[in-house]
Amino acid sequence: QVQLVESGGGLVQAGGSLRLSCAASGRIFNRYDMGWFRQAPGKEREFVAGINRSGLSTDYADPVKGRFTISRDNAKNTVSLQMNSLKPEDTATYYCAARPGVLEGYKYWGQGTQVTVSA
């Protein structure tokens, strides 16, 4: 089992940047693919970015491509999301998630961190 704790959220003006971090417990962090999701009020949770266990493969949702970058440090059991050129529509609670494999889906979730982008 993996426990995830996000940090780094906050209030930022449009065009600004934030860096989210997710710290994972356990000694087998490098066996999990990691992802970031977000959920805005009144909307369903959506995929933002994903990274495979080695860190060599990443994937992004279209709305964030070119603005967000996901990375991981397996030695430190952390995954990060660098968010640049933020827009008001990026406002949401951001969640870190882990999955043992592609076919198993994301099984472990953090508690979320709030990101608010003002116009």
XYZ file of N, CA and C in Angstrom:
357
model
N 0.841 -1.185 0.000
C 0.000 0.000 0.000
C 0.883 1.244 0.000
N 0.371 2.295 -0.624
C 1.110 3.555 -0.730
C 0.269 4.666 -0.119
N 0.886 5.493 0.683
C 0.223 6.680 1.223
C 0.820 7.908 0.552
N -0.056 8.813 0.126
C 0.360 9.959 -0.662
C -0.056 11.249 0.029
N 0.843 12.213 0.060
C 0.552 13.511 0.671
C 0.990 14.608 -0.289
N 0.029 15.422 -0.727
C 0.318 16.519 -1.639
C 0.639 17.798 -0.878
N 1.379 18.669 -1.533
C 1.674 19.988 -0.988
C 1.957 20.939 -2.139
N 1.970 22.227 -1.835
C 2.361 23.209 -2.836
C 1.235 24.006 -3.452
N 0.004 23.693 -3.093
C -1.105 24.460 -3.644
C -1.145 25.870 -3.071
N -2.010 26.694 -3.656
C -2.145 28.053 -3.168
C -2.892 28.933 -4.130
N -2.802 30.220 -3.870
C -3.462 31.221 -4.707
C -2.419 31.918 -5.568
N -2.696 32.007 -6.865
C -1.757 32.637 -7.786
C -2.540 33.400 -8.840
N -1.940 34.444 -9.378
C -2.591 35.197 -10.443
C -2.428 34.476 -11.777
N -3.344 34.737 -12.661
C -3.254 34.165 -13.997
C -1.909 34.519 -14.624
N -1.320 33.535 -15.273
C 0.000 33.698 -15.861
C 1.129 33.291 -14.945
N 0.814 33.061 -13.691
C 1.824 32.675 -12.723
C 2.112 31.188 -12.734
N 2.932 30.772 -11.779
C 3.375 29.374 -11.698
C 3.223 28.839 -10.282
N 3.035 27.542 -10.212
C 3.049 26.814 -8.943
C 3.693 25.462 -9.183
N 4.266 24.927 -8.132
C 4.836 23.585 -8.213
C 4.213 22.733 -7.120
N 3.513 21.706 -7.522
C 2.923 20.760 -6.588
C 3.875 19.593 -6.359
N 3.885 19.111 -5.148
C 4.689 17.943 -4.817
C 3.823 16.896 -4.148
N 4.222 15.663 -4.316
C 3.510 14.544 -3.695
C 4.565 13.615 -3.102
N 4.480 13.413 -1.812
C 5.406 12.525 -1.124
C 4.723 11.189 -0.873
N 5.402 10.120 -1.215
C 4.850 8.781 -1.074
C 5.581 7.997 -0.005
N 4.802 7.248 0.743
C 5.417 6.381 1.748
C 5.744 5.037 1.110
N 6.528 4.235 1.815
C 6.807 2.907 1.311
C 8.122 2.835 0.570
N 8.594 1.616 0.388
C 9.900 1.406 -0.226
C 9.799 0.937 -1.671
N 8.585 0.856 -2.180
C 8.425 0.339 -3.533
C 7.808 1.381 -4.446
N 8.116 2.630 -4.199
C 7.560 3.735 -4.977
C 7.829 3.533 -6.455
N 8.997 3.018 -6.798
C 9.358 2.901 -8.208
C 8.623 1.769 -8.918
N 7.718 1.103 -8.233
C 6.892 0.080 -8.864
C 5.528 0.640 -9.296
N 5.314 1.917 -9.055
C 4.027 2.525 -9.361
C 4.155 3.590 -10.439
N 3.209 3.548 -11.363
C 3.004 4.709 -12.211
C 2.312 5.765 -11.359
N 2.596 7.025 -11.638
C 2.016 8.107 -10.846
C 1.244 9.065 -11.735
N 0.234 9.683 -11.150
C -0.557 10.628 -11.923
C -1.034 11.787 -11.076
N -1.377 12.865 -11.748
C -2.038 14.008 -11.136
C -3.416 14.158 -11.770
N -4.382 14.374 -10.924
C -5.757 14.603 -11.343
C -6.239 15.897 -10.692
N -7.336 16.426 -11.185
C -7.907 17.611 -10.566
C -9.429 17.548 -10.630
N -10.030 18.243 -9.690
C -11.488 18.319 -9.659
C -11.906 19.725 -9.279
N -12.621 20.356 -10.175
C -13.162 21.684 -9.928
C -14.568 21.550 -9.355
N -15.039 22.553 -8.629
C -16.389 22.489 -8.045
C -17.439 22.222 -9.108
N -18.282 21.239 -8.837
C -19.361 20.925 -9.759
C -18.955 20.135 -10.975
N -17.687 19.749 -11.037
C -17.201 18.988 -12.190
C -16.631 17.653 -11.749
N -16.521 16.752 -12.699
C -15.937 15.455 -12.395
C -14.408 15.575 -12.316
N -13.835 14.640 -11.591
C -12.380 14.595 -11.523
C -11.817 14.237 -12.892
N -10.735 14.905 -13.280
C -10.145 14.663 -14.584
C -8.647 14.437 -14.485
N -8.164 13.661 -15.418
C -6.733 13.384 -15.526
C -6.005 14.640 -15.971
N -4.848 14.889 -15.367
C -4.016 16.030 -15.739
C -2.714 15.569 -16.380
N -1.990 14.688 -15.681
C -0.693 14.241 -16.190
C -0.329 12.917 -15.542
N 0.464 12.130 -16.261
C 0.909 10.854 -15.734
C 2.357 10.592 -16.073
N 3.005 9.761 -15.281
C 4.405 9.408 -15.510
C 4.592 7.946 -15.130
N 5.345 7.222 -15.955
C 5.519 5.807 -15.655
C 6.554 5.614 -14.551
N 6.723 4.363 -14.154
C 7.542 4.098 -12.979
C 9.003 4.492 -13.145
N 9.498 4.442 -14.366
C 10.898 4.819 -14.590
C 11.076 6.324 -14.761
N 9.975 7.001 -15.068
C 10.055 8.429 -15.327
C 10.354 8.779 -16.770
N 10.464 7.769 -17.615
C 10.866 8.012 -18.998
C 9.688 8.297 -19.916
N 8.497 8.008 -19.436
C 7.309 8.215 -20.265
C 6.306 9.069 -19.513
N 5.823 10.120 -20.175
C 4.833 11.007 -19.565
C 3.647 11.197 -20.506
N 2.555 11.639 -19.928
C 1.330 11.857 -20.690
C 0.607 13.048 -20.074
N -0.027 13.848 -20.929
C -0.698 15.051 -20.454
C -2.076 15.189 -21.080
N -2.981 15.765 -20.314
C -4.274 16.130 -20.882
C -4.074 17.320 -21.808
N -4.874 17.392 -22.835
C -4.713 18.458 -23.823
C -4.721 19.867 -23.223
N -5.590 20.168 -22.256
C -5.638 21.548 -21.733
C -4.357 22.014 -21.048
N -3.499 21.081 -20.655
C -2.293 21.473 -19.909
C -1.011 21.230 -20.690
N -1.121 20.642 -21.857
C 0.089 20.370 -22.643
C 0.836 21.656 -22.949
N 2.146 21.609 -22.745
C 2.971 22.773 -22.996
C 3.051 23.727 -21.821
N 2.200 23.523 -20.824
C 2.219 24.413 -19.645
C 2.615 23.676 -18.369
N 2.225 22.418 -18.258
C 2.509 21.625 -17.060
C 3.584 20.580 -17.378
N 4.384 20.268 -16.361
C 5.404 19.231 -16.503
C 5.383 18.335 -15.275
N 5.242 17.050 -15.506
C 5.282 16.083 -14.414
C 6.662 15.449 -14.363
N 7.141 15.214 -13.153
C 8.442 14.578 -12.973
C 8.413 13.765 -11.679
N 9.389 12.899 -11.533
C 9.473 12.095 -10.312
C 10.919 11.890 -9.914
N 11.098 11.667 -8.624
C 12.414 11.357 -8.079
C 12.243 10.085 -7.263
N 12.612 8.963 -7.849
C 12.402 7.681 -7.170
C 13.292 7.517 -5.938
N 14.384 8.224 -5.881
C 15.250 8.151 -4.701
C 14.611 8.866 -3.510
N 13.773 9.856 -3.806
C 13.137 10.629 -2.735
C 11.657 10.290 -2.574
N 11.171 9.346 -3.391
C 9.749 8.963 -3.331
C 8.820 10.160 -3.531
N 9.130 10.960 -4.515
C 8.295 12.121 -4.774
C 7.944 12.231 -6.251
N 6.806 12.831 -6.495
C 6.388 13.179 -7.853
C 5.921 14.633 -7.800
N 6.259 15.381 -8.831
C 5.963 16.810 -8.848
C 5.192 17.192 -10.097
N 4.520 18.306 -9.981
C 3.815 18.869 -11.130
C 4.148 20.359 -11.185
N 4.953 20.726 -12.167
C 5.285 22.132 -12.385
C 4.222 22.727 -13.285
N 3.560 23.769 -12.802
C 2.454 24.376 -13.542
C 2.820 25.812 -13.889
N 2.932 26.089 -15.159
C 3.268 27.427 -15.641
C 2.106 27.995 -16.439
N 2.152 29.305 -16.642
C 1.119 29.992 -17.429
C -0.275 29.606 -16.960
N -0.473 29.662 -15.671
C -1.741 29.212 -15.104
C -2.897 30.097 -15.545
N -4.046 29.446 -15.690
C -5.266 30.110 -16.118
C -6.344 29.931 -15.048
N -7.315 30.813 -15.009
C -8.398 30.645 -14.027
C -9.077 29.281 -14.131
N -9.151 28.731 -15.318
C -9.791 27.423 -15.478
C -8.952 26.273 -14.924
N -7.734 26.561 -14.485
C -6.931 25.544 -13.803
C -7.290 25.432 -12.326
N -8.139 26.321 -11.853
C -8.554 26.291 -10.457
C -9.255 24.980 -10.141
N -8.759 24.281 -9.126
C -9.298 22.968 -8.769
C -8.545 22.435 -7.558
N -9.062 21.346 -7.030
C -8.296 20.572 -6.067
C -7.501 19.539 -6.856
N -6.209 19.498 -6.601
C -5.315 18.608 -7.337
C -4.958 17.412 -6.463
N -5.048 16.234 -7.073
C -4.793 14.990 -6.371
C -3.647 14.224 -7.023
N -2.839 13.656 -6.186
C -1.792 12.737 -6.610
C -2.348 11.319 -6.495
N -1.978 10.455 -7.439
C -2.490 9.091 -7.422
C -1.422 8.119 -7.903
N -1.560 6.875 -7.466
C -0.596 5.833 -7.839
C -1.324 4.596 -8.336
N -0.731 3.940 -9.318
C -1.304 2.688 -9.798
C -0.196 1.664 -9.986
N -0.486 0.406 -9.623
C 0.525 -0.641 -9.736
C 0.830 -1.001 -11.189
N -0.150 -0.793 -12.051
C 0.045 -1.127 -13.446
C -1.063 -0.524 -14.276
N -0.858 -0.449 -15.553
C -1.815 0.187 -16.449
C -3.190 -0.457 -16.363
N -3.241 -1.754 -16.264
C -4.524 -2.458 -16.265
C -5.252 -2.378 -14.936
N -4.567 -1.935 -13.887
C -5.196 -1.929 -12.571
C -5.810 -0.604 -12.202
N -5.491 0.445 -12.908
C -6.061 1.731 -12.564
C -5.388 2.358 -11.363
N -5.751 3.594 -11.101
C -5.175 4.307 -9.965
C -5.887 3.848 -8.699
N -5.130 3.269 -7.783
C -5.717 2.677 -6.585
C -5.510 3.526 -5.343
N -4.455 4.308 -5.320
C -4.111 5.069 -4.122
C -4.156 6.560 -4.430
N -4.744 7.308 -3.487
C -4.974 8.735 -3.705
C -4.545 9.551 -2.497
N -4.056 10.753 -2.763
C -3.781 11.681 -1.699
C -5.041 12.432 -1.301
N -4.893 13.342 -0.354
C -6.038 14.077 0.162
C -6.349 15.319 -0.679
N -5.427 15.689 -1.531
C -5.653 16.828 -2.416
C -5.058 18.118 -1.893
N -4.750 19.006 -2.826
C -4.261 20.336 -2.482
C -4.959 21.344 -3.397
N -5.376 22.446 -2.833
C -6.177 23.417 -3.575
C -5.289 24.370 -4.360
N -5.649 24.551 -5.619
C -5.002 25.539 -6.481
C -6.075 26.517 -6.945
N -5.845 27.788 -6.683
C -6.780 28.829 -7.106
C -6.035 29.851 -7.953
N -6.537 30.070 -9.163
C -5.911 31.018 -10.083
C -6.873 32.178 -10.283
N -6.439 33.349 -9.903
C -7.295 34.528 -10.038
C -7.049 35.207 -11.382
N -8.100 35.810 -11.903
C -8.013 36.461 -13.212
C -7.262 37.780 -13.138
